[in-house]
PDB file of C-alpha atoms in Angstrom:
ATOM      1  CA  UNK A   1      18.146  -9.125  39.023  1.00 61.00           C
ATOM      2  CA  UNK A   2      14.838 -10.705  38.002  1.00 74.00           C
ATOM      3  CA  UNK A   3      15.008  -8.946  34.630  1.00 77.00           C
ATOM      4  CA  UNK A   4      18.571 -10.157  34.093  1.00 79.00           C
ATOM      5  CA  UNK A   5      17.563 -13.725  34.869  1.00 81.00           C
ATOM      6  CA  UNK A   6      14.651 -13.536  32.417  1.00 79.00           C
ATOM      7  CA  UNK A   7      16.900 -12.077  29.715  1.00 76.00           C
ATOM      8  CA  UNK A   8      19.525 -14.761  30.258  1.00 80.00           C
ATOM      9  CA  UNK A   9      16.907 -17.503  30.284  1.00 81.00           C
ATOM     10  CA  UNK A  10      15.534 -16.327  26.919  1.00 81.00           C
ATOM     11  CA  UNK A  11      18.923 -15.382  25.461  1.00 81.00           C
ATOM     12  CA  UNK A  12      18.516 -17.685  22.446  1.00 85.00           C
ATOM     13  CA  UNK A  13      15.242 -16.069  21.472  1.00 85.00           C
ATOM     14  CA  UNK A  14      16.702 -12.563  21.822  1.00 84.00           C
ATOM     15  CA  UNK A  15      19.668 -13.537  19.653  1.00 88.00           C
ATOM     16  CA  UNK A  16      17.236 -14.415  16.858  1.00 89.00           C
ATOM     17  CA  UNK A  17      15.498 -11.056  17.316  1.00 88.00           C
ATOM     18  CA  UNK A  18      18.768  -9.082  17.446  1.00 90.00           C
ATOM     19  CA  UNK A  19      19.472  -8.813  13.661  1.00 90.00           C
ATOM     20  CA  UNK A  20      15.984  -7.441  12.973  1.00 90.00           C
ATOM     21  CA  UNK A  21      16.267  -5.038  15.902  1.00 91.00           C
ATOM     22  CA  UNK A  22      19.614  -3.724  14.657  1.00 93.00           C
ATOM     23  CA  UNK A  23      18.166  -3.304  11.162  1.00 93.00           C
ATOM     24  CA  UNK A  24      15.243  -1.187  12.393  1.00 90.00           C
ATOM     25  CA  UNK A  25      17.452   0.916  14.651  1.00 92.00           C
ATOM     26  CA  UNK A  26      20.008   1.665  11.923  1.00 91.00           C
ATOM     27  CA  UNK A  27      17.692   2.136   8.946  1.00 88.00           C
ATOM     28  CA  UNK A  28      14.414   3.291  10.524  1.00 83.00           C
ATOM     29  CA  UNK A  29      15.106   5.142  13.768  1.00 87.00           C
ATOM     30  CA  UNK A  30      18.559   6.677  13.312  1.00 88.00           C
ATOM     31  CA  UNK A  31      17.539   8.379  10.014  1.00 84.00           C
ATOM     32  CA  UNK A  32      14.709  10.088  11.936  1.00 84.00           C
ATOM     33  CA  UNK A  33      17.367  12.364  13.417  1.00 86.00           C
ATOM     34  CA  UNK A  34      17.759  13.882   9.957  1.00 85.00           C
ATOM     35  CA  UNK A  35      14.136  15.053  10.087  1.00 86.00           C
ATOM     36  CA  UNK A  36      15.404  18.122  11.888  1.00 89.00           C
ATOM     37  CA  UNK A  37      16.164  19.708   8.500  1.00 89.00           C
ATOM     38  CA  UNK A  38      12.400  20.107   7.970  1.00 89.00           C
ATOM     39  CA  UNK A  39      12.651  23.014  10.422  1.00 91.00           C
ATOM     40  CA  UNK A  40      15.778  24.484   8.834  1.00 88.00           C
ATOM     41  CA  UNK A  41      16.841  26.236   5.674  1.00 87.00           C
ATOM     42  CA  UNK A  42      19.189  23.331   5.202  1.00 86.00           C
ATOM     43  CA  UNK A  43      22.395  23.679   3.259  1.00 84.00           C
ATOM     44  CA  UNK A  44      24.597  20.625   2.643  1.00 83.00           C
ATOM     45  CA  UNK A  45      27.645  22.887   2.961  1.00 83.00           C
ATOM     46  CA  UNK A  46      26.636  24.144   6.425  1.00 84.00           C
ATOM     47  CA  UNK A  47      25.248  20.874   7.762  1.00 82.00           C
ATOM     48  CA  UNK A  48      22.690  20.221  10.491  1.00 79.00           C
ATOM     49  CA  UNK A  49      24.435  22.266  13.149  1.00 80.00           C
ATOM     50  CA  UNK A  50      24.965  25.500  11.248  1.00 82.00           C
ATOM     51  CA  UNK A  51      21.929  25.728   8.937  1.00 85.00           C
ATOM     52  CA  UNK A  52      19.444  28.486   9.790  1.00 87.00           C
ATOM     53  CA  UNK A  53      16.318  27.566  11.746  1.00 88.00           C
ATOM     54  CA  UNK A  54      13.084  28.698  10.074  1.00 88.00           C
ATOM     55  CA  UNK A  55      10.470  26.976  12.252  1.00 86.00           C
ATOM     56  CA  UNK A  56       7.352  25.746  10.449  1.00 87.00           C
ATOM     57  CA  UNK A  57       7.913  27.721   7.252  1.00 88.00           C
ATOM     58  CA  UNK A  58       8.405  24.581   5.176  1.00 87.00           C
ATOM     59  CA  UNK A  59       5.138  23.159   6.477  1.00 88.00           C
ATOM     60  CA  UNK A  60       3.282  26.362   5.609  1.00 86.00           C
ATOM     61  CA  UNK A  61       4.520  26.006   2.044  1.00 82.00           C
ATOM     62  CA  UNK A  62       2.651  22.705   1.794  1.00 81.00           C
ATOM     63  CA  UNK A  63      -0.690  24.519   2.045  1.00 80.00           C
ATOM     64  CA  UNK A  64       0.242  27.898   0.572  1.00 81.00           C
ATOM     65  CA  UNK A  65       1.351  26.444  -2.758  1.00 79.00           C
ATOM     66  CA  UNK A  66      -1.604  25.638  -5.095  1.00 83.00           C
ATOM     67  CA  UNK A  67       0.549  23.009  -6.788  1.00 84.00           C
ATOM     68  CA  UNK A  68       0.988  21.151  -3.504  1.00 84.00           C
ATOM     69  CA  UNK A  69      -2.763  21.287  -2.840  1.00 85.00           C
ATOM     70  CA  UNK A  70      -3.409  19.666  -6.238  1.00 89.00           C
ATOM     71  CA  UNK A  71      -0.788  17.024  -5.486  1.00 90.00           C
ATOM     72  CA  UNK A  72      -2.512  16.279  -2.157  1.00 88.00           C
ATOM     73  CA  UNK A  73      -5.856  15.922  -3.929  1.00 91.00           C
ATOM     74  CA  UNK A  74      -4.299  13.523  -6.456  1.00 93.00           C
ATOM     75  CA  UNK A  75      -2.720  11.496  -3.657  1.00 92.00           C
ATOM     76  CA  UNK A  76      -5.906  11.212  -1.591  1.00 91.00           C
ATOM     77  CA  UNK A  77      -8.056  10.428  -4.623  1.00 93.00           C
ATOM     78  CA  UNK A  78      -5.764   7.626  -5.732  1.00 93.00           C
ATOM     79  CA  UNK A  79      -5.535   6.219  -2.193  1.00 92.00           C
ATOM     80  CA  UNK A  80      -9.315   6.227  -1.776  1.00 92.00           C
ATOM     81  CA  UNK A  81      -9.719   4.461  -5.116  1.00 93.00           C
ATOM     82  CA  UNK A  82      -7.229   1.811  -3.989  1.00 93.00           C
ATOM     83  CA  UNK A  83      -9.075   1.305  -0.695  1.00 92.00           C
ATOM     84  CA  UNK A  84     -12.466   1.173  -2.420  1.00 92.00           C
ATOM     85  CA  UNK A  85     -11.513  -1.166  -5.276  1.00 93.00           C
ATOM     86  CA  UNK A  86      -8.127  -2.820  -4.658  1.00 92.00           C
ATOM     87  CA  UNK A  87      -8.484  -3.561  -0.925  1.00 93.00           C
ATOM     88  CA  UNK A  88     -11.636  -5.766  -1.191  1.00 93.00           C
ATOM     89  CA  UNK A  89     -10.315  -7.890  -4.092  1.00 94.00           C
ATOM     90  CA  UNK A  90      -8.007 -10.114  -1.960  1.00 93.00           C
ATOM     91  CA  UNK A  91     -10.925 -10.731   0.398  1.00 93.00           C
ATOM     92  CA  UNK A  92     -13.214 -11.828  -2.434  1.00 92.00           C
ATOM     93  CA  UNK A  93     -10.421 -13.903  -3.988  1.00 93.00           C
ATOM     94  CA  UNK A  94      -9.714 -15.609  -0.654  1.00 91.00           C
ATOM     95  CA  UNK A  95     -13.403 -16.431  -0.230  1.00 90.00           C
ATOM     96  CA  UNK A  96     -13.497 -17.940  -3.723  1.00 90.00           C
ATOM     97  CA  UNK A  97     -10.345 -19.991  -3.118  1.00 90.00           C
ATOM     98  CA  UNK A  98     -11.752 -21.193   0.186  1.00 86.00           C
ATOM     99  CA  UNK A  99     -14.715 -22.680  -1.656  1.00 84.00           C
ATOM    100  CA  UNK A 100     -12.528 -24.722  -4.034  1.00 85.00           C
ATOM    101  CA  UNK A 101     -12.633 -28.326  -2.849  1.00 82.00           C
ATOM    102  CA  UNK A 102     -10.032 -29.918  -5.171  1.00 87.00           C
ATOM    103  CA  UNK A 103      -6.654 -29.377  -3.481  1.00 85.00           C
ATOM    104  CA  UNK A 104      -4.636 -29.552  -6.712  1.00 87.00           C
ATOM    105  CA  UNK A 105      -6.845 -26.938  -8.375  1.00 89.00           C
ATOM    106  CA  UNK A 106      -6.668 -24.683  -5.330  1.00 88.00           C
ATOM    107  CA  UNK A 107      -2.855 -24.881  -5.225  1.00 89.00           C
ATOM    108  CA  UNK A 108      -2.648 -24.220  -8.971  1.00 91.00           C
ATOM    109  CA  UNK A 109      -4.851 -21.114  -8.751  1.00 90.00           C
ATOM    110  CA  UNK A 110      -2.928 -19.847  -5.728  1.00 89.00           C
ATOM    111  CA  UNK A 111       0.394 -20.208  -7.528  1.00 89.00           C
ATOM    112  CA  UNK A 112      -1.056 -18.466 -10.570  1.00 91.00           C
ATOM    113  CA  UNK A 113      -2.378 -15.435  -8.689  1.00 91.00           C
ATOM    114  CA  UNK A 114       0.740 -15.161  -6.464  1.00 91.00           C
ATOM    115  CA  UNK A 115       3.089 -14.928  -9.445  1.00 92.00           C
ATOM    116  CA  UNK A 116       2.567 -11.227 -10.395  1.00 92.00           C
ATOM    117  CA  UNK A 117       3.664 -10.142  -6.915  1.00 93.00           C
ATOM    118  CA  UNK A 118       7.217 -11.276  -7.670  1.00 93.00           C
ATOM    119  CA  UNK A 119       7.463  -9.118 -10.795  1.00 92.00           C
ATOM    120  CA  UNK A 120       9.049  -5.697 -10.363  1.00 93.00           C
ATOM    121  CA  UNK A 121       7.042  -2.609 -11.244  1.00 94.00           C
ATOM    122  CA  UNK A 122       9.434  -2.031 -14.139  1.00 94.00           C
ATOM    123  CA  UNK A 123       8.325  -5.340 -15.681  1.00 94.00           C
ATOM    124  CA  UNK A 124       4.647  -4.689 -14.915  1.00 94.00           C
ATOM    125  CA  UNK A 125       4.696  -1.214 -16.460  1.00 94.00           C
ATOM    126  CA  UNK A 126       6.548  -2.639 -19.464  1.00 93.00           C
ATOM    127  CA  UNK A 127       3.795  -5.223 -19.969  1.00 93.00           C
ATOM    128  CA  UNK A 128       1.086  -2.574 -19.591  1.00 93.00           C
ATOM    129  CA  UNK A 129       2.853  -0.322 -22.093  1.00 91.00           C
ATOM    130  CA  UNK A 130       3.101  -3.135 -24.636  1.00 91.00           C
ATOM    131  CA  UNK A 131      -0.635  -3.776 -24.316  1.00 90.00           C
ATOM    132  CA  UNK A 132      -1.883  -0.178 -24.201  1.00 89.00           C
ATOM    133  CA  UNK A 133       0.391   1.829 -26.479  1.00 87.00           C
ATOM    134  CA  UNK A 134      -0.998   3.147 -29.766  1.00 83.00           C
ATOM    135  CA  UNK A 135       0.333   0.159 -31.737  1.00 83.00           C
ATOM    136  CA  UNK A 136      -0.101  -2.286 -28.857  1.00 81.00           C
ATOM    137  CA  UNK A 137      -2.141  -5.429 -28.460  1.00 84.00           C
ATOM    138  CA  UNK A 138      -5.361  -3.746 -27.290  1.00 86.00           C
ATOM    139  CA  UNK A 139      -5.432  -1.159 -30.067  1.00 83.00           C
ATOM    140  CA  UNK A 140      -4.585  -3.795 -32.676  1.00 85.00           C
ATOM    141  CA  UNK A 141      -7.473  -5.930 -31.405  1.00 84.00           C
ATOM    142  CA  UNK A 142      -9.940  -3.023 -31.421  1.00 82.00           C
ATOM    143  CA  UNK A 143      -8.832  -1.950 -34.876  1.00 81.00           C
ATOM    144  CA  UNK A 144      -9.232  -5.486 -36.205  1.00 79.00           C
ATOM    145  CA  UNK A 145     -12.649  -6.074 -34.598  1.00 78.00           C
ATOM    146  CA  UNK A 146     -14.455  -2.735 -34.905  1.00 78.00           C
ATOM    147  CA  UNK A 147     -12.072  -0.735 -37.070  1.00 73.00           C
ATOM    148  CA  UNK A 148     -11.541   1.988 -34.458  1.00 74.00           C
ATOM    149  CA  UNK A 149      -8.717   4.493 -34.519  1.00 81.00           C
ATOM    150  CA  UNK A 150      -5.851   3.938 -32.050  1.00 82.00           C
ATOM    151  CA  UNK A 151      -6.717   5.108 -28.534  1.00 84.00           C
ATOM    152  CA  UNK A 152      -3.971   6.814 -26.560  1.00 87.00           C
ATOM    153  CA  UNK A 153      -4.656   5.000 -23.286  1.00 89.00           C
ATOM    154  CA  UNK A 154      -1.448   6.106 -21.588  1.00 89.00           C
ATOM    155  CA  UNK A 155      -1.912   9.766 -22.521  1.00 90.00           C
ATOM    156  CA  UNK A 156      -5.515  10.117 -21.314  1.00 91.00           C
ATOM    157  CA  UNK A 157      -5.709  11.884 -17.912  1.00 92.00           C
ATOM    158  CA  UNK A 158      -9.141  10.374 -17.220  1.00 93.00           C
ATOM    159  CA  UNK A 159      -7.723   6.843 -17.606  1.00 92.00           C
ATOM    160  CA  UNK A 160      -4.590   7.314 -15.503  1.00 94.00           C
ATOM    161  CA  UNK A 161      -6.046   6.499 -12.064  1.00 93.00           C
ATOM    162  CA  UNK A 162      -8.146   3.505 -13.252  1.00 94.00           C
ATOM    163  CA  UNK A 163      -5.084   2.009 -14.940  1.00 94.00           C
ATOM    164  CA  UNK A 164      -3.019   2.485 -11.755  1.00 94.00           C
ATOM    165  CA  UNK A 165      -5.676   0.753  -9.638  1.00 95.00           C
ATOM    166  CA  UNK A 166      -6.034  -2.114 -12.115  1.00 95.00           C
ATOM    167  CA  UNK A 167      -2.264  -2.633 -12.103  1.00 94.00           C
ATOM    168  CA  UNK A 168      -2.274  -2.863  -8.304  1.00 94.00           C
ATOM    169  CA  UNK A 169      -5.182  -5.310  -8.351  1.00 94.00           C
ATOM    170  CA  UNK A 170      -3.459  -7.550 -10.882  1.00 94.00           C
ATOM    171  CA  UNK A 171      -0.068  -7.458  -9.173  1.00 94.00           C
ATOM    172  CA  UNK A 172      -0.882  -7.593  -5.457  1.00 92.00           C
ATOM    173  CA  UNK A 173      -4.340  -9.144  -5.008  1.00 92.00           C
ATOM    174  CA  UNK A 174      -3.104 -12.729  -5.118  1.00 90.00           C
ATOM    175  CA  UNK A 175      -0.389 -12.067  -2.562  1.00 91.00           C
ATOM    176  CA  UNK A 176      -2.894 -10.269  -0.341  1.00 90.00           C
ATOM    177  CA  UNK A 177      -5.022 -13.400  -0.067  1.00 92.00           C
ATOM    178  CA  UNK A 178      -2.378 -15.123   2.090  1.00 90.00           C
ATOM    179  CA  UNK A 179      -3.451 -13.329   5.271  1.00 90.00           C
ATOM    180  CA  UNK A 180      -7.156 -13.870   4.629  1.00 91.00           C
ATOM    181  CA  UNK A 181      -6.686 -17.547   3.781  1.00 89.00           C
ATOM    182  CA  UNK A 182      -4.816 -17.957   7.058  1.00 88.00           C
ATOM    183  CA  UNK A 183      -7.700 -16.268   8.874  1.00 88.00           C
ATOM    184  CA  UNK A 184     -10.192 -18.536   7.098  1.00 88.00           C
ATOM    185  CA  UNK A 185      -8.211 -21.574   8.234  1.00 85.00           C
ATOM    186  CA  UNK A 186      -8.957 -20.543  11.817  1.00 85.00           C
ATOM    187  CA  UNK A 187     -12.725 -20.704  11.350  1.00 85.00           C
ATOM    188  CA  UNK A 188     -14.071 -23.827  13.055  1.00 84.00           C
ATOM    189  CA  UNK A 189     -15.299 -26.500  10.582  1.00 84.00           C
ATOM    190  CA  UNK A 190     -17.957 -27.439  13.138  1.00 87.00           C
ATOM    191  CA  UNK A 191     -19.741 -24.166  12.421  1.00 86.00           C
ATOM    192  CA  UNK A 192     -20.026 -25.089   8.747  1.00 84.00           C
ATOM    193  CA  UNK A 193     -21.194 -28.591   9.602  1.00 84.00           C
ATOM    194  CA  UNK A 194     -23.876 -27.233  11.933  1.00 88.00           C
ATOM    195  CA  UNK A 195     -24.997 -24.750   9.269  1.00 86.00           C
ATOM    196  CA  UNK A 196     -25.252 -27.522   6.665  1.00 85.00           C
ATOM    197  CA  UNK A 197     -27.368 -29.607   9.061  1.00 87.00           C
ATOM    198  CA  UNK A 198     -29.651 -26.599   9.538  1.00 83.00           C
ATOM    199  CA  UNK A 199     -30.040 -26.325   5.772  1.00 85.00           C
ATOM    200  CA  UNK A 200     -28.022 -23.141   5.224  1.00 84.00           C
ATOM    201  CA  UNK A 201     -27.021 -22.500   1.624  1.00 85.00           C
ATOM    202  CA  UNK A 202     -23.446 -21.765   0.586  1.00 84.00           C
ATOM    203  CA  UNK A 203     -24.145 -18.023   0.442  1.00 87.00           C
ATOM    204  CA  UNK A 204     -25.693 -18.123   3.920  1.00 88.00           C
ATOM    205  CA  UNK A 205     -22.622 -19.915   5.279  1.00 86.00           C
ATOM    206  CA  UNK A 206     -20.322 -17.308   3.725  1.00 86.00           C
ATOM    207  CA  UNK A 207     -22.411 -14.420   5.078  1.00 87.00           C
ATOM    208  CA  UNK A 208     -22.998 -15.720   8.613  1.00 86.00           C
ATOM    209  CA  UNK A 209     -19.838 -17.768   9.275  1.00 88.00           C
ATOM    210  CA  UNK A 210     -16.985 -16.958   6.900  1.00 87.00           C
ATOM    211  CA  UNK A 211     -17.211 -13.166   6.829  1.00 88.00           C
ATOM    212  CA  UNK A 212     -17.649 -12.763  10.616  1.00 87.00           C
ATOM    213  CA  UNK A 213     -14.715 -15.140  11.057  1.00 86.00           C
ATOM    214  CA  UNK A 214     -12.330 -12.842   9.196  1.00 88.00           C
ATOM    215  CA  UNK A 215     -13.873  -9.519  10.213  1.00 88.00           C
ATOM    216  CA  UNK A 216     -11.191  -8.695  12.788  1.00 86.00           C
ATOM    217  CA  UNK A 217      -8.435  -9.422  10.246  1.00 88.00           C
ATOM    218  CA  UNK A 218     -10.091  -7.175   7.671  1.00 90.00           C
ATOM    219  CA  UNK A 219     -10.395  -4.332  10.177  1.00 88.00           C
ATOM    220  CA  UNK A 220      -6.764  -4.614  11.301  1.00 88.00           C
ATOM    221  CA  UNK A 221      -5.475  -4.561   7.723  1.00 89.00           C
ATOM    222  CA  UNK A 222      -7.744  -1.633   6.882  1.00 88.00           C
ATOM    223  CA  UNK A 223      -6.398   0.322   9.864  1.00 87.00           C
ATOM    224  CA  UNK A 224      -2.829  -0.387   8.773  1.00 85.00           C
ATOM    225  CA  UNK A 225      -3.735   0.641   5.217  1.00 87.00           C
ATOM    226  CA  UNK A 226      -4.985   3.997   6.489  1.00 85.00           C
ATOM    227  CA  UNK A 227      -1.539   4.585   7.974  1.00 83.00           C
ATOM    228  CA  UNK A 228      -0.069   4.831   4.469  1.00 84.00           C
ATOM    229  CA  UNK A 229      -2.985   6.660   2.868  1.00 84.00           C
ATOM    230  CA  UNK A 230      -0.596   9.361   1.587  1.00 84.00           C
ATOM    231  CA  UNK A 231       1.870   6.798   0.247  1.00 84.00           C
ATOM    232  CA  UNK A 232       0.920   5.698  -3.272  1.00 84.00           C
ATOM    233  CA  UNK A 233       4.208   4.021  -4.129  1.00 82.00           C
ATOM    234  CA  UNK A 234       6.858   5.986  -5.952  1.00 88.00           C
ATOM    235  CA  UNK A 235       8.079   3.476  -8.509  1.00 91.00           C
ATOM    236  CA  UNK A 236       4.749   2.639 -10.126  1.00 92.00           C
ATOM    237  CA  UNK A 237       3.561   6.253 -10.399  1.00 93.00           C
ATOM    238  CA  UNK A 238       6.944   7.521 -11.579  1.00 93.00           C
ATOM    239  CA  UNK A 239       7.094   4.960 -14.390  1.00 92.00           C
ATOM    240  CA  UNK A 240       3.541   5.734 -15.510  1.00 93.00           C
ATOM    241  CA  UNK A 241       3.903   9.525 -15.531  1.00 92.00           C
ATOM    242  CA  UNK A 242       4.234  11.513 -18.733  1.00 90.00           C
ATOM    243  CA  UNK A 243       3.569  15.180 -19.577  1.00 90.00           C
ATOM    244  CA  UNK A 244      -0.024  14.425 -20.640  1.00 91.00           C
ATOM    245  CA  UNK A 245      -1.092  12.998 -17.266  1.00 92.00           C
ATOM    246  CA  UNK A 246       1.160  14.994 -14.948  1.00 91.00           C
ATOM    247  CA  UNK A 247      -1.694  17.170 -13.678  1.00 91.00           C
ATOM    248  CA  UNK A 248      -3.710  14.187 -12.369  1.00 92.00           C
ATOM    249  CA  UNK A 249      -0.851  11.745 -11.760  1.00 91.00           C
ATOM    250  CA  UNK A 250       1.667  13.790  -9.788  1.00 92.00           C
ATOM    251  CA  UNK A 251       1.409  12.570  -6.162  1.00 92.00           C
ATOM    252  CA  UNK A 252       3.348  13.379  -3.010  1.00 88.00           C
ATOM    253  CA  UNK A 253       5.986  10.713  -3.626  1.00 89.00           C
ATOM    254  CA  UNK A 254       6.866  11.971  -7.095  1.00 91.00           C
ATOM    255  CA  UNK A 255       6.526  15.602  -6.003  1.00 89.00           C
ATOM    256  CA  UNK A 256       9.005  15.060  -3.161  1.00 87.00           C
ATOM    257  CA  UNK A 257      11.396  13.388  -5.612  1.00 89.00           C
ATOM    258  CA  UNK A 258      11.152  16.382  -7.914  1.00 89.00           C
ATOM    259  CA  UNK A 259      11.644  18.942  -5.139  1.00 85.00           C
ATOM    260  CA  UNK A 260      14.080  17.078  -2.937  1.00 84.00           C
ATOM    261  CA  UNK A 261      16.306  15.329  -5.497  1.00 82.00           C
ATOM    262  CA  UNK A 262      16.000  17.200  -8.771  1.00 86.00           C
ATOM    263  CA  UNK A 263      15.673  20.694  -7.274  1.00 86.00           C
ATOM    264  CA  UNK A 264      17.729  19.990  -4.113  1.00 84.00           C
ATOM    265  CA  UNK A 265      15.075  21.461  -1.785  1.00 85.00           C
ATOM    266  CA  UNK A 266      15.877  18.949   0.947  1.00 87.00           C
ATOM    267  CA  UNK A 267      14.128  20.805   3.775  1.00 89.00           C
ATOM    268  CA  UNK A 268      10.789  21.043   1.990  1.00 87.00           C
ATOM    269  CA  UNK A 269      10.939  17.406   0.874  1.00 86.00           C
ATOM    270  CA  UNK A 270      11.604  16.327   4.475  1.00 88.00           C
ATOM    271  CA  UNK A 271       8.714  18.480   5.707  1.00 89.00           C
ATOM    272  CA  UNK A 272       6.366  16.727   3.270  1.00 86.00           C
ATOM    273  CA  UNK A 273       7.618  13.347   4.488  1.00 84.00           C
ATOM    274  CA  UNK A 274       6.970  14.315   8.119  1.00 87.00           C
ATOM    275  CA  UNK A 275       3.531  15.606   7.162  1.00 87.00           C
ATOM    276  CA  UNK A 276       2.709  12.233   5.583  1.00 85.00           C
ATOM    277  CA  UNK A 277       3.846  10.391   8.701  1.00 84.00           C
ATOM    278  CA  UNK A 278       1.819  12.589  11.068  1.00 86.00           C
ATOM    279  CA  UNK A 279      -1.341  12.232   8.968  1.00 86.00           C
ATOM    280  CA  UNK A 280      -0.861   8.455   8.842  1.00 85.00           C
ATOM    281  CA  UNK A 281      -0.366   8.288  12.622  1.00 85.00           C
ATOM    282  CA  UNK A 282      -3.531  10.325  13.262  1.00 88.00           C
ATOM    283  CA  UNK A 283      -5.583   8.134  10.919  1.00 87.00           C
ATOM    284  CA  UNK A 284      -4.308   4.910  12.488  1.00 86.00           C
ATOM    285  CA  UNK A 285      -5.052   6.092  16.046  1.00 88.00           C
ATOM    286  CA  UNK A 286      -8.496   7.383  15.058  1.00 87.00           C
ATOM    287  CA  UNK A 287      -9.424   4.228  13.144  1.00 85.00           C
ATOM    288  CA  UNK A 288      -8.169   2.034  15.986  1.00 84.00           C
ATOM    289  CA  UNK A 289     -10.295   3.886  18.549  1.00 85.00           C
ATOM    290  CA  UNK A 290     -13.314   3.681  16.247  1.00 82.00           C
ATOM    291  CA  UNK A 291     -12.805  -0.077  15.872  1.00 80.00           C
ATOM    292  CA  UNK A 292     -12.646  -0.502  19.651  1.00 81.00           C
ATOM    293  CA  UNK A 293     -15.903   1.409  20.066  1.00 79.00           C
ATOM    294  CA  UNK A 294     -17.562  -1.153  17.800  1.00 70.00           C
ATOM    295  CA  UNK A 295     -16.202  -4.023  19.885  1.00 73.00           C
ATOM    296  CA  UNK A 296     -13.202  -5.019  17.744  1.00 72.00           C
ATOM    297  CA  UNK A 297      -9.700  -5.631  19.079  1.00 72.00           C
ATOM    298  CA  UNK A 298      -7.846  -3.142  16.881  1.00 70.00           C
ATOM    299  CA  UNK A 299      -4.080  -3.212  16.531  1.00 70.00           C
ATOM    300  CA  UNK A 300      -3.253  -2.267  20.139  1.00 70.00           C
TER     301      UNK A 300
END
């Protein structure tokens, strides 16, 4: 009865939560029932109930196939590059914006760096292609300045991953500053005033006040980022792929698309998806426990 009274008392709040709850149940949890085909030799004509069970055979294929191993290496390499180079940029950008004292200039810069986030990857890749193709802006500039021959930027395997990371930095770094700016707003101004009285320079204030003030936020976002370490984003990679860079650019997302959609190997594609989820879960739990050992709150 006590639970019923509490539910009825907060009924308005639960009504606001209800649409989001229904969304997650219908589109996130119910589809998990279809994961059963990862353990079957699934046939659309036989369905879930009558397809043959093959146990963990689809998961063994992930490690037995040299092509899948190379795809895993590509995925992990690209994810580590994103964590090493793209993840810190919003932090640095937020620190720089926090030091801007003119409100109009700060708002202008924020609007400017937020804008790329609202562009679709199709538009972003189109812009990159215009700049980097053989007769594009960059090659025209280099040819005019130093007389160099056109460089095939988009066909160079060694340049594929750096270009991907730079695209992510340009598109998402501004939007990523929102969380860090909110965390910076929670740092007490009295700490800065006391540091100024003590003669601390701007760099000292950033190092001893600002960075410790947002440390917990950085750790939480890093833990959440580890949960999708095998998810590089299908749309961006798919649009950037071509036969010249397929060996270094084919990641799990595009590989699953090729196997599951183009080749209709639904069971194997589902097994790869489950594998990604399990690895992400293990990394999140491990990183959260490690954060707690160092005295941080973690995500739970």
